[in-house]
CSV table of C-alpha atoms and ligand atoms in Angstrom, one decimal:
chain,number,residue,atom,x,y,z
A,158,MET,CA,14.9,22.8,-10.2
A,159,SER,CA,13.1,26.0,-8.9
A,160,LEU,CA,9.9,24.5,-7.6
A,161,GLU,CA,8.8,28.4,-8.0
A,162,SER,CA,5.4,27.2,-9.9
A,163,SER,CA,4.9,24.6,-7.5
A,164,ARG,CA,5.5,26.9,-4.2
A,165,ILE,CA,2.6,29.3,-5.7
A,166,ALA,CA,0.1,26.5,-6.6
A,167,PHE,CA,0.3,25.5,-3.0
A,168,ARG,CA,-0.3,28.8,-1.6
A,169,ARG,CA,-3.1,29.0,-4.1
A,170,ALA,CA,-4.3,25.4,-2.9
A,171,GLN,CA,-4.6,26.4,0.7
A,172,ARG,CA,-7.2,29.0,-0.3
A,173,SER,CA,-9.6,26.4,-1.5
A,174,LEU,CA,-8.6,23.1,-0.3
A,175,GLY,CA,-8.6,22.0,3.1
A,176,GLY,CA,-4.8,21.8,4.3
A,177,GLY,CA,-3.9,22.5,0.4
A,178,VAL,CA,-4.1,18.7,-0.5
A,179,ALA,CA,-6.3,16.5,-1.8
A,180,SER,CA,-5.2,13.7,1.1
A,181,GLY,CA,-3.3,14.6,4.1
A,182,LEU,CA,-0.2,12.8,3.9
A,183,ARG,CA,0.9,14.8,0.8
A,184,ALA,CA,1.1,17.8,3.0
A,185,SER,CA,4.0,16.5,4.5
A,186,MET,CA,6.1,16.5,1.2
A,187,ARG,CA,8.8,19.2,1.9
A,188,PRO,CA,9.1,22.4,1.0
A,189,HIS,CA,5.9,21.9,-0.2
A,190,PRO,CA,3.9,19.5,-2.5
A,191,LEU,CA,5.1,19.0,-5.9
A,192,PHE,CA,2.4,20.0,-8.6
A,193,VAL,CA,2.7,17.9,-11.7
A,194,ASP,CA,1.8,18.8,-15.0
A,195,ARG,CA,2.2,15.8,-16.6
A,196,ALA,CA,3.6,12.0,-16.0
A,197,HIS,CA,4.9,9.0,-17.8
A,198,GLY,CA,6.8,5.8,-17.4
A,199,ALA,CA,9.0,6.7,-14.6
A,200,HIS,CA,8.9,10.2,-14.9
A,201,VAL,CA,6.9,13.2,-13.8
A,202,TRP,CA,7.0,17.1,-15.2
A,203,ASP,CA,6.1,20.1,-12.9
A,204,LEU,CA,4.3,23.4,-13.5
A,205,ASP,CA,8.1,24.6,-14.6
A,206,GLY,CA,8.5,21.7,-17.0
A,207,ASP,CA,11.1,19.9,-14.8
A,208,ARG,CA,11.5,16.3,-15.2
A,209,TYR,CA,12.1,14.5,-12.1
A,210,ILE,CA,12.3,10.4,-11.7
A,211,ASP,CA,9.6,9.6,-9.5
A,212,TYR,CA,9.9,6.9,-6.7
A,213,VAL,CA,6.7,8.0,-5.1
A,214,MET,CA,4.7,6.3,-8.0
A,215,ALA,CA,1.4,7.5,-6.6
A,216,TRP,CA,2.0,6.0,-3.2
A,217,GLY,CA,1.8,2.3,-4.7
A,218,PRO,CA,-0.8,1.9,-7.9
A,219,LEU,CA,2.0,2.4,-10.7
A,220,VAL,CA,3.9,-0.9,-10.7
A,221,LEU,CA,3.8,-0.5,-14.7
A,222,GLY,CA,4.6,2.9,-14.3
A,223,HIS,CA,2.7,6.2,-15.5
A,224,GLY,CA,0.4,5.5,-18.5
A,225,ASP,CA,1.1,2.3,-19.1
A,226,SER,CA,-0.5,2.0,-23.1
A,227,ARG,CA,-1.8,-1.3,-22.7
A,228,VAL,CA,-3.6,0.1,-19.8
A,229,MET,CA,-4.5,3.1,-20.8
A,230,GLY,CA,-5.5,1.9,-24.3
A,231,ALA,CA,-8.1,-0.6,-22.6
A,232,VAL,CA,-9.4,2.6,-20.8
A,233,SER,CA,-9.9,4.7,-23.7
A,234,ALA,CA,-11.7,2.1,-25.4
A,235,MET,CA,-14.1,1.6,-22.6
A,236,MET,CA,-14.9,5.1,-22.1
A,237,SER,CA,-16.3,5.8,-25.5
A,238,ARG,CA,-18.7,2.7,-24.6
A,239,MET,CA,-20.0,3.4,-21.0
A,240,GLN,CA,-18.7,4.9,-18.0
A,241,VAL,CA,-20.5,4.0,-15.0
A,242,ILE,CA,-23.9,2.0,-14.7
A,243,GLY,CA,-26.6,1.3,-12.3
A,244,THR,CA,-26.5,-2.2,-13.3
A,245,SER,CA,-24.4,-5.2,-14.3
A,246,HIS,CA,-21.6,-5.6,-17.1
A,247,VAL,CA,-19.8,-8.3,-18.2
A,248,LEU,CA,-16.6,-6.5,-17.3
A,249,GLU,CA,-17.3,-7.1,-13.8
A,250,TYR,CA,-17.2,-10.8,-13.6
A,251,THR,CA,-14.2,-11.0,-16.6
A,252,ALA,CA,-12.1,-8.7,-14.3
A,253,ALA,CA,-13.0,-10.7,-11.2
A,254,GLU,CA,-12.1,-13.9,-13.1
A,255,ALA,CA,-8.5,-12.7,-14.2
A,256,VAL,CA,-7.9,-11.5,-10.3
A,257,LEU,CA,-9.0,-15.0,-9.0
A,258,ASP,CA,-6.7,-16.6,-11.4
A,259,ALA,CA,-3.7,-14.8,-10.1
A,260,VAL,CA,-4.3,-15.2,-6.3
A,261,PRO,CA,-3.7,-18.6,-5.0
A,262,HIS,CA,-6.8,-18.8,-2.4
A,263,GLY,CA,-9.0,-16.7,-4.3
A,264,GLU,CA,-12.4,-18.1,-4.9
A,265,ARG,CA,-14.5,-15.4,-5.0
A,266,LEU,CA,-14.3,-11.6,-4.9
A,267,LEU,CA,-16.0,-8.1,-4.0
A,268,TRP,CA,-15.4,-5.1,-5.7
A,269,SER,CA,-15.0,-1.7,-4.1
A,270,ASN,CA,-13.2,1.6,-4.5
A,271,THR,CA,-10.6,2.3,-2.1
A,272,GLY,CA,-8.3,0.3,0.1
A,273,THR,CA,-9.8,1.9,3.2
A,274,GLU,CA,-13.1,0.8,2.4
A,275,ALA,CA,-12.2,-2.9,1.2
A,276,ILE,CA,-10.9,-3.3,4.8
A,277,GLN,CA,-14.4,-2.5,6.4
A,278,VAL,CA,-16.2,-5.1,4.2
A,279,ALA,CA,-13.3,-7.8,4.8
A,280,LEU,CA,-14.0,-7.1,9.0
A,281,ARG,CA,-17.7,-7.0,8.5
A,282,LEU,CA,-17.5,-10.2,6.8
A,283,ALA,CA,-15.3,-11.6,9.7
A,284,ARG,CA,-17.8,-10.6,12.0
A,285,ALA,CA,-20.8,-11.9,10.5
A,286,ALA,CA,-19.0,-15.6,10.5
A,287,THR,CA,-17.9,-15.9,13.6
A,288,GLY,CA,-20.7,-13.7,15.8
A,289,ARG,CA,-17.7,-12.0,17.4
A,290,ARG,CA,-16.8,-8.3,17.6
A,291,ARG,CA,-12.9,-7.9,17.8
A,292,VAL,CA,-10.1,-7.4,15.6
A,293,VAL,CA,-6.3,-8.2,16.5
A,294,LYS,CA,-3.9,-5.6,14.5
A,295,PHE,CA,-0.3,-4.8,14.7
A,296,SER,CA,1.5,-2.3,16.0
A,297,ARG,CA,2.2,0.5,13.8
A,298,SER,CA,0.5,-0.9,10.9
A,299,TYR,CA,-2.0,1.5,8.6
A,300,HIS,CA,-5.1,0.0,7.0
A,301,GLY,CA,-6.9,3.0,6.2
A,302,TRP,CA,-7.9,5.9,7.9
A,303,HIS,CA,-11.6,4.5,9.2
A,304,ASP,CA,-12.0,5.1,13.2
A,305,THR,CA,-12.2,1.5,13.3
A,306,VAL,CA,-8.6,0.5,12.5
A,307,HIS,CA,-6.8,4.0,12.7
A,308,ALA,CA,-4.5,3.9,15.7
A,309,SER,CA,-1.6,5.6,17.0
A,310,LEU,CA,1.9,4.8,16.2
A,311,ALA,CA,2.1,4.9,20.2
A,312,GLU,CA,-0.2,2.0,20.4
A,313,ALA,CA,2.9,-0.4,21.1
A,314,ASP,CA,3.4,1.6,24.3
A,315,CYS,CA,-0.3,0.9,25.5
A,316,GLY,CA,0.0,-2.7,26.1
A,317,GLU,CA,-2.8,-4.4,23.6
A,318,VAL,CA,-5.1,-1.0,23.9
A,319,ALA,CA,-5.5,1.1,20.8
A,320,VAL,CA,-4.8,4.6,21.2
A,321,PRO,CA,-6.9,6.9,18.7
A,322,ALA,CA,-4.7,8.6,15.9
A,323,SER,CA,-6.5,11.5,14.8
A,324,ARG,CA,-8.5,14.2,16.5
A,325,GLY,CA,-12.4,13.6,16.0
A,326,GLN,CA,-12.1,9.4,16.3
A,327,SER,CA,-14.4,7.8,18.1
A,328,PRO,CA,-12.4,6.2,21.2
A,329,SER,CA,-15.3,3.5,21.6
A,330,VAL,CA,-14.9,1.7,18.1
A,331,LEU,CA,-11.1,1.2,19.2
A,332,ASP,CA,-12.1,-1.1,21.9
A,333,ASP,CA,-12.9,-3.4,19.4
A,334,LEU,CA,-9.0,-3.3,18.6
A,335,ILE,CA,-6.5,-5.6,20.5
A,336,VAL,CA,-3.0,-4.8,19.2
A,337,SER,CA,-0.3,-7.1,19.2
A,338,GLU,CA,3.3,-7.1,17.4
A,339,PHE,CA,4.5,-8.2,14.4
A,340,ASN,CA,6.5,-11.5,14.2
A,341,ASP,CA,6.3,-11.8,18.2
A,342,ILE,CA,4.7,-15.4,18.2
A,343,PRO,CA,4.1,-15.8,21.9
A,344,ARG,CA,2.3,-12.8,22.0
A,345,ILE,CA,-0.1,-13.7,19.4
A,346,GLU,CA,-0.4,-17.1,21.0
A,347,ARG,CA,-1.4,-15.7,24.3
A,348,ILE,CA,-3.9,-13.2,22.7
A,349,LEU,CA,-5.7,-16.2,20.4
A,350,ALA,CA,-5.5,-18.7,23.3
A,351,CYS,CA,-8.5,-16.6,24.7
A,352,ALA,CA,-10.0,-15.7,21.1
A,353,ARG,CA,-13.7,-16.9,22.5
A,354,GLU,CA,-13.8,-15.3,25.4
A,355,ARG,CA,-12.0,-11.9,23.9
A,356,ASP,CA,-14.9,-12.1,21.2
A,357,VAL,CA,-11.7,-11.8,18.4
A,358,ALA,CA,-13.2,-12.2,14.9
A,359,ALA,CA,-10.4,-11.2,13.0
A,360,VAL,CA,-6.5,-11.3,12.7
A,361,LEU,CA,-5.6,-8.2,10.2
A,362,LEU,CA,-2.3,-8.0,9.1
A,363,ASP,CA,-0.3,-6.3,6.7
A,364,PRO,CA,2.3,-9.3,5.8
A,365,ILE,CA,5.1,-7.1,4.8
A,366,MET,CA,4.7,-4.1,7.2
A,367,SER,CA,4.8,-1.8,4.1
A,368,ASN,CA,3.7,1.3,6.1
A,369,ALA,CA,5.5,0.5,9.1
A,370,GLY,CA,8.7,0.3,7.9
A,371,VAL,CA,9.0,-2.9,5.6
A,372,GLU,CA,9.5,-6.0,7.3
A,373,SER,CA,9.7,-9.5,6.4
A,374,PRO,CA,7.3,-11.6,7.9
A,375,SER,CA,9.2,-14.9,9.7
A,376,PRO,CA,8.3,-17.9,8.1
A,377,ALA,CA,7.2,-19.3,11.8
A,378,PHE,CA,5.1,-16.2,12.3
A,379,LEU,CA,2.6,-16.6,9.0
A,380,ALA,CA,2.5,-20.4,9.6
A,381,THR,CA,1.5,-20.0,13.2
A,382,LEU,CA,-0.7,-17.3,12.8
A,383,ARG,CA,-2.8,-19.5,10.1
A,384,SER,CA,-2.9,-22.6,12.7
A,385,LEU,CA,-3.7,-20.4,15.1
A,386,CYS,CA,-6.7,-18.7,13.1
A,387,ASP,CA,-7.8,-22.0,12.2
A,388,ARG,CA,-7.7,-23.8,15.8
A,389,HIS,CA,-9.3,-20.7,17.4
A,390,GLY,CA,-11.9,-20.0,14.5
A,391,VAL,CA,-10.7,-16.7,13.7
A,392,VAL,CA,-10.6,-15.2,10.4
A,393,LEU,CA,-7.2,-14.4,8.8
A,394,ILE,CA,-7.4,-11.2,6.9
A,395,PHE,CA,-4.2,-10.1,4.7
A,396,ASP,CA,-3.7,-6.2,3.9
A,397,GLU,CA,-2.3,-6.5,0.6
A,398,VAL,CA,-3.3,-3.0,-0.4
A,399,ILE,CA,0.2,-2.3,-0.9
A,400,GLY,CA,2.2,-5.5,-1.2
A,401,GLY,CA,-0.6,-7.1,-3.8
A,402,PHE,CA,0.3,-7.6,-7.2
A,403,ARG,CA,3.9,-5.9,-6.5
A,404,ILE,CA,5.8,-8.1,-4.3
A,405,ALA,CA,4.1,-11.5,-6.4
A,406,ARG,CA,1.5,-11.8,-8.8
A,407,GLY,CA,-0.4,-14.0,-6.5
A,408,GLY,CA,0.7,-11.7,-3.3
A,409,ALA,CA,1.6,-12.7,0.2
A,410,ALA,CA,0.4,-16.0,-0.4
A,411,GLU,CA,2.6,-17.0,-3.5
A,412,ARG,CA,5.6,-15.3,-2.0
A,413,PHE,CA,5.4,-16.6,1.5
A,414,GLY,CA,3.5,-19.5,0.9
A,415,VAL,CA,0.4,-19.2,3.7
A,416,PRO,CA,-3.0,-18.7,2.5
A,417,PRO,CA,-4.9,-15.9,4.6
A,418,ASP,CA,-8.9,-16.5,4.4
A,419,LEU,CA,-9.1,-13.1,2.8
A,420,SER,CA,-7.1,-10.7,1.1
A,421,VAL,CA,-7.8,-7.3,0.4
A,422,PHE,CA,-6.0,-5.6,-2.8
A,423,GLY,CA,-6.2,-1.9,-3.8
A,424,LYS,CA,-3.6,0.2,-5.7
A,425,ALA,CA,-2.1,-1.9,-8.2
A,426,VAL,CA,-4.9,-4.1,-9.1
A,427,ALA,CA,-6.2,-1.5,-11.3
A,428,GLY,CA,-2.8,0.0,-12.8
A,429,GLY,CA,-3.6,3.5,-11.4
A,430,PHE,CA,-7.4,3.5,-11.8
A,431,THR,CA,-9.4,3.6,-8.6
A,432,GLN,CA,-10.5,0.1,-7.4
A,433,SER,CA,-10.2,-2.4,-4.7
A,434,ALA,CA,-11.4,-5.8,-4.0
A,435,VAL,CA,-11.9,-8.6,-1.1
A,436,VAL,CA,-10.7,-11.9,-2.3
A,437,GLY,CA,-10.7,-15.2,-0.8
A,438,ARG,CA,-13.1,-18.0,0.6
A,439,ALA,CA,-16.5,-18.2,-1.0
A,440,ASP,CA,-18.2,-19.1,2.1
A,441,LEU,CA,-17.0,-15.7,3.4
A,442,ILE,CA,-17.6,-13.9,0.6
A,443,ASP,CA,-21.1,-15.0,-0.3
A,444,GLN,CA,-22.5,-14.0,3.1
A,445,VAL,CA,-23.0,-10.9,0.9
A,446,ALA,CA,-26.1,-12.6,-0.8
A,447,HIS,CA,-27.3,-13.4,2.9
A,448,GLY,CA,-27.6,-10.2,5.0
A,449,VAL,CA,-23.9,-8.9,5.0
A,450,VAL,CA,-24.6,-5.5,3.3
A,451,HIS,CA,-21.9,-4.4,0.8
A,452,ALA,CA,-22.3,-1.6,-1.5
A,453,GLY,CA,-21.1,1.4,-3.7
A,454,THR,CA,-22.2,3.4,-6.5
A,455,PHE,CA,-18.8,3.2,-8.3
A,456,ASN,CA,-18.0,-0.5,-7.5
A,457,GLY,CA,-16.9,-2.3,-10.6
A,458,ASN,CA,-17.5,0.8,-13.0
A,459,PRO,CA,-16.5,-0.3,-16.3
A,460,ILE,CA,-13.6,2.1,-16.6
A,461,ALA,CA,-11.9,0.5,-13.4
A,462,MET,CA,-12.7,-2.9,-14.8
A,463,ALA,CA,-11.0,-2.3,-18.2
A,464,ALA,CA,-8.2,-1.2,-15.9
A,465,VAL,CA,-8.3,-4.0,-14.2
A,466,GLU,CA,-8.5,-6.4,-16.7
A,467,ALA,CA,-5.6,-5.0,-18.8
A,468,THR,CA,-3.7,-4.5,-16.0
A,469,MET,CA,-3.9,-8.2,-14.9
A,470,ARG,CA,-3.2,-9.7,-18.6
A,471,VAL,CA,0.2,-7.4,-18.2
A,472,LEU,CA,0.8,-9.3,-14.9
A,473,SER,CA,0.0,-12.6,-16.1
A,474,ASP,CA,3.3,-12.7,-18.2
A,475,PRO,CA,6.0,-13.9,-15.4
A,476,ALA,CA,8.8,-11.7,-17.6
A,477,VAL,CA,6.8,-8.9,-16.1
A,478,TYR,CA,7.9,-9.9,-12.7
A,479,ASP,CA,11.5,-10.5,-13.4
A,480,ALA,CA,12.0,-7.3,-14.9
A,481,LEU,CA,10.4,-5.9,-11.6
A,482,GLU,CA,12.9,-7.8,-9.4
A,483,SER,CA,15.8,-7.5,-11.8
A,484,ILE,CA,15.2,-3.8,-11.9
A,485,SER,CA,14.7,-3.7,-7.8
A,486,THR,CA,18.0,-5.6,-7.5
A,487,TYR,CA,19.8,-3.2,-9.5
A,488,PHE,CA,18.5,-0.7,-7.1
A,489,ARG,CA,19.4,-2.0,-4.1
A,490,ARG,CA,22.9,-2.2,-5.4
A,491,VAL,CA,23.6,0.3,-7.1
A,492,VAL,CA,21.8,3.1,-5.1
A,493,GLY,CA,22.0,1.1,-1.7
A,494,GLY,CA,25.8,0.9,-2.4
A,495,VAL,CA,26.3,5.0,-2.5
A,496,LEU,CA,24.3,4.5,1.3
A,497,THR,CA,26.7,1.7,2.2
A,498,ALA,CA,29.6,4.1,1.3
A,499,ALA,CA,28.4,6.7,4.0
A,500,PRO,CA,27.4,4.7,6.8
A,501,GLU,CA,26.2,7.9,8.9
A,502,ALA,CA,23.7,8.5,6.2
A,503,GLY,CA,21.4,5.6,6.6
A,504,GLY,CA,20.5,2.5,4.5
A,505,LEU,CA,17.9,0.8,2.7
A,506,ARG,CA,15.8,-2.5,3.0
A,507,ASN,CA,13.4,-4.0,0.5
A,508,ILE,CA,11.2,-6.6,-0.1
A,509,GLY,CA,11.0,-6.8,-4.0
A,510,SER,CA,10.0,-3.5,-5.3
A,511,LEU,CA,9.1,-1.6,-2.1
A,512,PHE,CA,12.0,0.1,-0.3
A,513,GLN,CA,12.5,1.9,3.1
A,514,TYR,CA,14.9,4.1,3.9
A,515,VAL,CA,16.3,3.4,7.6
A,516,PRO,CA,18.2,5.7,9.4
A,517,PRO,CA,21.4,5.4,10.7
A,518,SER,CA,21.5,3.4,14.2
A,519,GLY,CA,20.6,5.7,16.9
A,520,LEU,CA,18.1,7.6,15.3
A,521,THR,CA,14.8,5.7,15.1
A,522,SER,CA,12.5,8.7,13.4
A,523,LEU,CA,12.8,10.2,9.8
A,524,HIS,CA,11.0,13.0,11.2
A,525,GLY,CA,12.4,16.7,12.1
A,526,THR,CA,13.9,18.8,9.4
A,527,ASP,CA,17.4,18.2,10.2
A,528,GLY,CA,17.9,14.7,10.1
A,529,PRO,CA,19.6,12.6,7.5
A,530,TRP,CA,16.8,11.7,5.6
A,531,SER,CA,15.6,15.3,5.5
A,532,THR,CA,18.6,16.2,3.9
A,533,ILE,CA,18.1,13.6,1.3
A,534,LEU,CA,15.0,14.2,0.3
A,535,SER,CA,15.2,18.2,-0.2
A,536,GLY,CA,18.7,17.4,-1.6
A,537,MET,CA,17.5,14.9,-4.2
A,538,LEU,CA,14.2,16.9,-5.2
A,539,ALA,CA,16.5,19.4,-6.2
A,540,ALA,CA,18.2,17.0,-8.2
A,541,GLY,CA,15.1,15.6,-9.8
A,542,VAL,CA,14.3,12.5,-7.5
A,543,LEU,CA,11.2,12.7,-6.1
A,544,LEU,CA,10.9,10.5,-3.1
A,545,MET,CA,8.3,10.3,-0.2
A,546,PRO,CA,8.5,11.8,3.1
A,547,SER,CA,7.7,8.4,4.7
A,548,GLY,CA,11.5,7.0,3.2
A,549,LYS,CA,9.4,4.5,1.2
A,550,VAL,CA,10.8,4.1,-2.2
A,551,LEU,CA,8.9,2.6,-4.9
A,552,LEU,CA,10.1,1.0,-8.2
A,553,SER,CA,8.2,0.1,-11.4
A,554,THR,CA,8.7,-2.0,-14.5
A,555,ALA,CA,8.9,1.5,-16.2
A,556,HIS,CA,12.1,2.5,-14.2
A,557,SER,CA,15.3,2.0,-15.9
A,558,GLU,CA,19.3,0.9,-15.2
A,559,ALA,CA,20.0,4.7,-16.7
A,560,ASP,CA,17.2,6.3,-13.8
A,561,VAL,CA,18.8,4.1,-11.3
A,562,ASP,CA,22.2,5.1,-12.0
A,563,ASP,CA,21.2,9.0,-12.4
A,564,THR,CA,19.5,8.5,-9.0
A,565,ALA,CA,22.9,6.9,-7.6
A,566,ALA,CA,24.8,9.8,-8.9
A,567,ALA,CA,22.5,12.4,-7.5
A,568,LEU,CA,22.7,10.8,-4.2
A,569,ASP,CA,26.2,10.7,-3.9
A,570,ARG,CA,26.5,14.3,-4.9
A,571,VAL,CA,24.0,15.2,-2.0
A,572,LEU,CA,25.7,13.2,0.2
A,573,ARG,CA,29.0,14.8,-0.6
A,574,ARG,CA,27.5,18.0,0.0
B,789,LIG,C1,-1.4,-1.5,3.8
B,789,LIG,C2,-2.6,-0.4,3.6
B,789,LIG,N1,-3.8,-0.6,3.9
B,789,LIG,C3,-4.6,0.5,3.6
B,789,LIG,C4,-4.5,1.5,2.9
B,789,LIG,C5,-5.6,2.3,2.6
B,789,LIG,O1,-6.1,2.7,1.3
B,789,LIG,P1,-6.8,3.9,0.5
B,789,LIG,O2,-5.7,4.8,0.7
B,789,LIG,O3,-6.8,3.3,-0.7
B,789,LIG,O4,-8.2,4.0,1.2
B,789,LIG,C6,-3.1,1.8,2.4
B,789,LIG,C7,-2.9,3.2,2.1
B,789,LIG,O5,-1.7,3.9,2.0
B,789,LIG,C8,-2.3,1.2,2.8
B,789,LIG,O6,-1.1,1.4,2.5
């Protein structure tokens, strides 16, 4: 894999695009972003025509892999009928019905475009319903780049106070955040015991900490959150932008048996097209008919709705999740086995098809250019395997055992070197 054309393309992109990329984090790919010419199933081909096994999966949406024919067929059929319509169309509600059918606590739904946007809608609904202002989030979790929730990774060091994660962020809106620790029951009990005095409207939780190392919630933690929120009149919001339709058809509520008041879905909901959704209690969501503003030119556009409906139809077959779990178990055994044989190289943990590389003990960060992850990342790219800089590994139903075997063989070669 020469990467030569990608290197040239990146230099040209830097002359027209801010940072040379369309989404900031992509610039962290080393030695530079891979420029893709086409994609199919579990593979992408770069500008030089070289093929890579793709474990980025567009950072989450592609649970069915690239270009699933059922999703693409529905979108192509819709493209010849309409693209975006400033009034209503039937797919807006048939696609909503399909999502609500999948999600155990789904009574009502709002369409939005991105995860970042839908999180803002969910927080507004919670504030409107409670008449309170503050939101409890959990240290290190990412809920989009918006000022109101984008807090620094260092926030854990600062007690419950959120610290801006970006230059140019308004520090004043971060006063609306209280930072707690995932799976820490005494701490959240302490915070929510004064929910009224501290003006807490919502608890916002990524139930699998997908952007903060991938971690299972303890059953007692989720159950405690549910009962504390009920007791203190706080809205419980699950951010399922990565986990939704990936860890189970019904998301975290199905997988862990604890329903939130609202769930935010994005990424996988539209099978690779742009759409997100807030799903949950009807009384909360129906506030949009009573003074809570929620708007968006592209919300519920026919192309995205066709993609959502087709994706939901495919995902309604339990065999899809059996296949996803089975390839994930195989990956854990075969690729995880290569890492187990070389403990100084680190390890893997996973929840279903979402994996996280974990550095060897003593190393807490993946960052830096000389750690084991950096060596794995660049070695695997040169061997035709595309991984994420953050150490997350995303599988899809399009990945085959042959792909996993090739990945394990490449990893073994990289580690031996
Ligand atoms: C857990 C989580 N929430 C929210 C978001 C923001 O979604 P989007 O990038 O679609 O705005 C992301 C994006 O990666 C995410 O992983």
